[in-house]
XYZ file of C-alpha atoms in Angstrom:
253
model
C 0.000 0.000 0.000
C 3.049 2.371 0.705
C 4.745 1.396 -2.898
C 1.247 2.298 -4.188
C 0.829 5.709 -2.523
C 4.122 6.266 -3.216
C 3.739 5.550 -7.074
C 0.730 7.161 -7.177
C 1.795 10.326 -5.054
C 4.787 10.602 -7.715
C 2.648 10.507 -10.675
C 0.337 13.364 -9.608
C 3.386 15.426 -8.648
C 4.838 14.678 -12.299
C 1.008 15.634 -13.343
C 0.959 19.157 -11.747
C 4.552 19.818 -13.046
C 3.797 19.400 -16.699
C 0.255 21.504 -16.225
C 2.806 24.341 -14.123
C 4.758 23.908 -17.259
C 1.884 23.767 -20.021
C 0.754 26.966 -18.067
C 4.175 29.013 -18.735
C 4.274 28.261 -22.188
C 0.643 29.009 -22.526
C 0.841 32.048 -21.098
C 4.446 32.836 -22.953
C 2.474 31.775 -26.375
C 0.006 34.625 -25.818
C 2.358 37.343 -25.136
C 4.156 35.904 -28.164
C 0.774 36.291 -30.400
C -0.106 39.802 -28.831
C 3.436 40.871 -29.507
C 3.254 40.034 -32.851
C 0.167 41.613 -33.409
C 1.491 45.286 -32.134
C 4.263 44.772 -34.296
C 1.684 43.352 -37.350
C -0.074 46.909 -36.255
C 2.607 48.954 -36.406
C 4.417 47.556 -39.682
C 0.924 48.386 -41.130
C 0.801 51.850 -39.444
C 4.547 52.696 -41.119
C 2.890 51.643 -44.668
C 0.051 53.528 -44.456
C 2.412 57.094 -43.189
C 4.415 56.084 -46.445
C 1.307 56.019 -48.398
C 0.044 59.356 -46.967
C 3.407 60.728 -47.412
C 3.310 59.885 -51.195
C -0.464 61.461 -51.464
C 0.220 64.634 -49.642
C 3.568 65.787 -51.552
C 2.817 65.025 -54.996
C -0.767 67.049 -54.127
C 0.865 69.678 -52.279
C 3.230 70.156 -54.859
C 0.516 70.548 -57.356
C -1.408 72.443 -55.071
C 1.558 75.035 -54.705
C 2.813 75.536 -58.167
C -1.069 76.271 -59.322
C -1.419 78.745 -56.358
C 1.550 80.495 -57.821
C 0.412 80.560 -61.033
C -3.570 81.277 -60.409
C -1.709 84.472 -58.631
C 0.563 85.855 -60.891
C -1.881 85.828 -63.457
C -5.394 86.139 -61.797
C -5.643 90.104 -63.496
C -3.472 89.574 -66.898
C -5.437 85.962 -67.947
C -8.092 84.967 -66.071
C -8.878 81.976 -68.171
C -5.685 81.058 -67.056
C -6.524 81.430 -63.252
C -9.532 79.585 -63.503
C -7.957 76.361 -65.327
C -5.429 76.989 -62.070
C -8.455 76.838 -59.797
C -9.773 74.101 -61.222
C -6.475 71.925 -61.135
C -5.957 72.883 -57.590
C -9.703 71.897 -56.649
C -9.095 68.476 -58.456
C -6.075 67.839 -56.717
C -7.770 68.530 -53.328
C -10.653 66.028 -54.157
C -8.173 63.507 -55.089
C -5.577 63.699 -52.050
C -8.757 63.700 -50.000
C -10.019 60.384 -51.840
C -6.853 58.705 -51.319
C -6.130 59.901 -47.519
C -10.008 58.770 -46.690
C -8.987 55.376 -48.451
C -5.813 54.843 -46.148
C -7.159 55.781 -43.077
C -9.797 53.071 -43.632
C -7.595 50.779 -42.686
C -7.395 52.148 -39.136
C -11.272 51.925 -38.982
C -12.055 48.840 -36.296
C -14.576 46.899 -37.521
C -15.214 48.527 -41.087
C -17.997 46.250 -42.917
C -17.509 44.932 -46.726
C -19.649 47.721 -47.913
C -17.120 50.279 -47.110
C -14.053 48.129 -47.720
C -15.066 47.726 -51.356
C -16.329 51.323 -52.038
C -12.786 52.229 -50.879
C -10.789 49.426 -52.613
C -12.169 50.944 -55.733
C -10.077 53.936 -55.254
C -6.586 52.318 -55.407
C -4.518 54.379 -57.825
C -2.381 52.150 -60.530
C -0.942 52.072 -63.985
C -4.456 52.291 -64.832
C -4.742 56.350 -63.852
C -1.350 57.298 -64.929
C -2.995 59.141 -67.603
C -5.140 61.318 -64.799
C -1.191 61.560 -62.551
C -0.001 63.093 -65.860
C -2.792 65.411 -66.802
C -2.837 67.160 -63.618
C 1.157 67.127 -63.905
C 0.876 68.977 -67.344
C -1.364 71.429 -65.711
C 1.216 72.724 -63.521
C 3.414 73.557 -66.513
C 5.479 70.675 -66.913
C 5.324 68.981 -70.133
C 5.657 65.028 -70.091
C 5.088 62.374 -72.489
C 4.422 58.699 -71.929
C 5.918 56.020 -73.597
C 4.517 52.318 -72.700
C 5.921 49.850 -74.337
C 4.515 45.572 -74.137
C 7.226 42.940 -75.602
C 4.565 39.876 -75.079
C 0.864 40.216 -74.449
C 1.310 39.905 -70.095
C -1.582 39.950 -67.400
C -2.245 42.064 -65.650
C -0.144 43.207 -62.645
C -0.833 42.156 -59.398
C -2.636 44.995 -57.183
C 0.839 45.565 -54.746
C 2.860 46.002 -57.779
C 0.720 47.911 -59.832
C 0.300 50.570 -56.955
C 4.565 50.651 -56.346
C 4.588 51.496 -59.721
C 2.539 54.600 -59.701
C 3.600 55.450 -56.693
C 7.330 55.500 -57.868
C 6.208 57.743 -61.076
C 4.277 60.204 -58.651
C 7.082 60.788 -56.281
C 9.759 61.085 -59.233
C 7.241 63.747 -61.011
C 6.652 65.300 -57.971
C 10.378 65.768 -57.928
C 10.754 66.568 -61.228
C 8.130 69.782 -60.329
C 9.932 70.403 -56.941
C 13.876 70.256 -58.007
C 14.317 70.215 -62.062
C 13.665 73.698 -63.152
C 12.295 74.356 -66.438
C 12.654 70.678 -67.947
C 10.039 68.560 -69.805
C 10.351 64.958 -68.700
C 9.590 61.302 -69.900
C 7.837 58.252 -68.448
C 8.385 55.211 -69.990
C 6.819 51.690 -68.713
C 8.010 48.637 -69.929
C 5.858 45.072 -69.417
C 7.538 41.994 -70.038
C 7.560 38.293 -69.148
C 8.754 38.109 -65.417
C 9.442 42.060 -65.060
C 7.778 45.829 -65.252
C 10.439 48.532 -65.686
C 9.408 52.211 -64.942
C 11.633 54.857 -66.141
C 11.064 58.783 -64.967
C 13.547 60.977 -67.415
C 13.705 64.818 -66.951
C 16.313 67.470 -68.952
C 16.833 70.033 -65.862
C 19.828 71.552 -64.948
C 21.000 68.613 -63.618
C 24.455 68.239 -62.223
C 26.132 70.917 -64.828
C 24.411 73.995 -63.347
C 23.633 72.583 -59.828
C 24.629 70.146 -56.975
C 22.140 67.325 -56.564
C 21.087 67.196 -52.906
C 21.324 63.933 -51.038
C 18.379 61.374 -51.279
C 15.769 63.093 -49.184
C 13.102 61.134 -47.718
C 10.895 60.355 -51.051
C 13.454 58.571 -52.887
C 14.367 56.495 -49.151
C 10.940 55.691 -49.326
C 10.940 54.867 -53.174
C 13.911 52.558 -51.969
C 12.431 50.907 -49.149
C 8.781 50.135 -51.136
C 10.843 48.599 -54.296
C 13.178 46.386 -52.093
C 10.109 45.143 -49.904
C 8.565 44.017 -53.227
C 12.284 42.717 -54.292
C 13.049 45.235 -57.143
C 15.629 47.760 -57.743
C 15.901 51.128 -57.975
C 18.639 53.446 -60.393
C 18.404 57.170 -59.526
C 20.865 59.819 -60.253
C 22.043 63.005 -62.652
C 22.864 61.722 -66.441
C 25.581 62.697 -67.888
C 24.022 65.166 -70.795
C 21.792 66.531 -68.070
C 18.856 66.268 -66.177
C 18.158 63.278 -63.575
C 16.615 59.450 -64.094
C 14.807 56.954 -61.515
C 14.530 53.881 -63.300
C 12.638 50.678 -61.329
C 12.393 47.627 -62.224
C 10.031 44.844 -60.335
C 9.753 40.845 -60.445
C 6.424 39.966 -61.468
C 4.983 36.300 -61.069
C 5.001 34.548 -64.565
C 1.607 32.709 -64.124
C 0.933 28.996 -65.675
């Protein structure tokens, strides 16, 4: 009866170990999971201030050069002030669009309804033609090349939206740093790549120091490498500056 106790005694100590044990990593398991979700959160918070970053100064930018130019000629060509007006009201709607489509994401509990209506706004390769427009309107001329080797699918939505977001911050520089320039956008589809090329005749590094990479072209650089692409930028050598991207796309079967 002793040995029995005894054997039975040292089982239901071994029993409550383990369940101590099970408990600890239980417990260390859900610290684990809510850890990762703050950092899930917060990865997701960084994307979307990128995202608002690349809405607010390609709109502001816009917004600013038509102000100027609604201004200066508001008494001398009023035509001309009014087409200003009407860029800079476009723009507004636009940033506003985009912004209200971000911060979405923050909304707890946002039902299908609203997630669609807002999913609809995603800018892509699709409205380049509207990014350019209201580029032109500022002044700048720009031309777009596109240019398809092999009949290719469309590009998946995360790709699609790099790419346009990489030709709006490099206009938006082109209008902020090149001076009197036209510039060039050429995209390039092929089997297994895009390429997106942003060309622009300013000064370039004959009549002016380039700065260092501010923060749009970091954040150009850290949105192509999370997708695994590459990005050229620099002054060319007969003048002017280039951002040139180029993204892996999945070759479907």
């Amino acid at each position: 009866m002793l040995a029995g106790v005894w054997v039975l005694g040292g089982g239901a100590r071994a029993l409550a170990d383990r369940n101590r044990q099970l408990a600890v990593l239980t417990a260390r398991l859900r610290r684990e999971q809510r850890d990762r979700a703050r950092h899930a959160v917060a990865e997701e918070r960084v994307r979307i201030a990128r995202e608002l970053h690349d809405v607010v100064a390609h709109h502001m930018s816009v917004i600013s050069v038509q102000v100027g130019l609604a201004r200066y000629v508001f008494a001398s060509d009023p035509p001309t002030a009014r087409t200003a007006l009407d860029t800079i009201a476009g723009a507004g709607r636009e940033a506003q669009q985009e912004m209200r489509r971000l911060l979405m994401v923050l909304r707890v509990g946002a039902d299908e309804e609203d997630a669609g209506r807002f999913g609809t706004l995603v800018p892509g390769l699709a409205r380049i033609g509207d990014l350019v427009d209201r580029v032109r309107a500022t002044g700048l001329p720009v031309e777009v090349e596109v240019h398809t080797v092999d009949p290719v699918p469309p590009l998946p939505a995360h790709l699609d939206l790099c790419v346009y977001r990489v030709i709006q911050e490099s206009l938006t520089n082109v209008l902020k740093h090149a001076g009197p320039a036209t510039a060039t956008v050429t995209v390039e589809h092929r089997p297994g790549a895009v390429t997106a090329r942003v060309v622009d005749d300013g000064r370039g590094v004959v009549e002016q120091s380039w700065p260092e990479p501010g923060y749009g072209l970091l954040g150009m650089r850290e949105r192509v490498r999370l997708y695994g692409g590459t990005l050229s930028t620099g002054p060319r050598p007969e003048g002017g500056y280039m951002v040139q991207l180029t993204l892996p796309v999945p070759v479907r079967s």
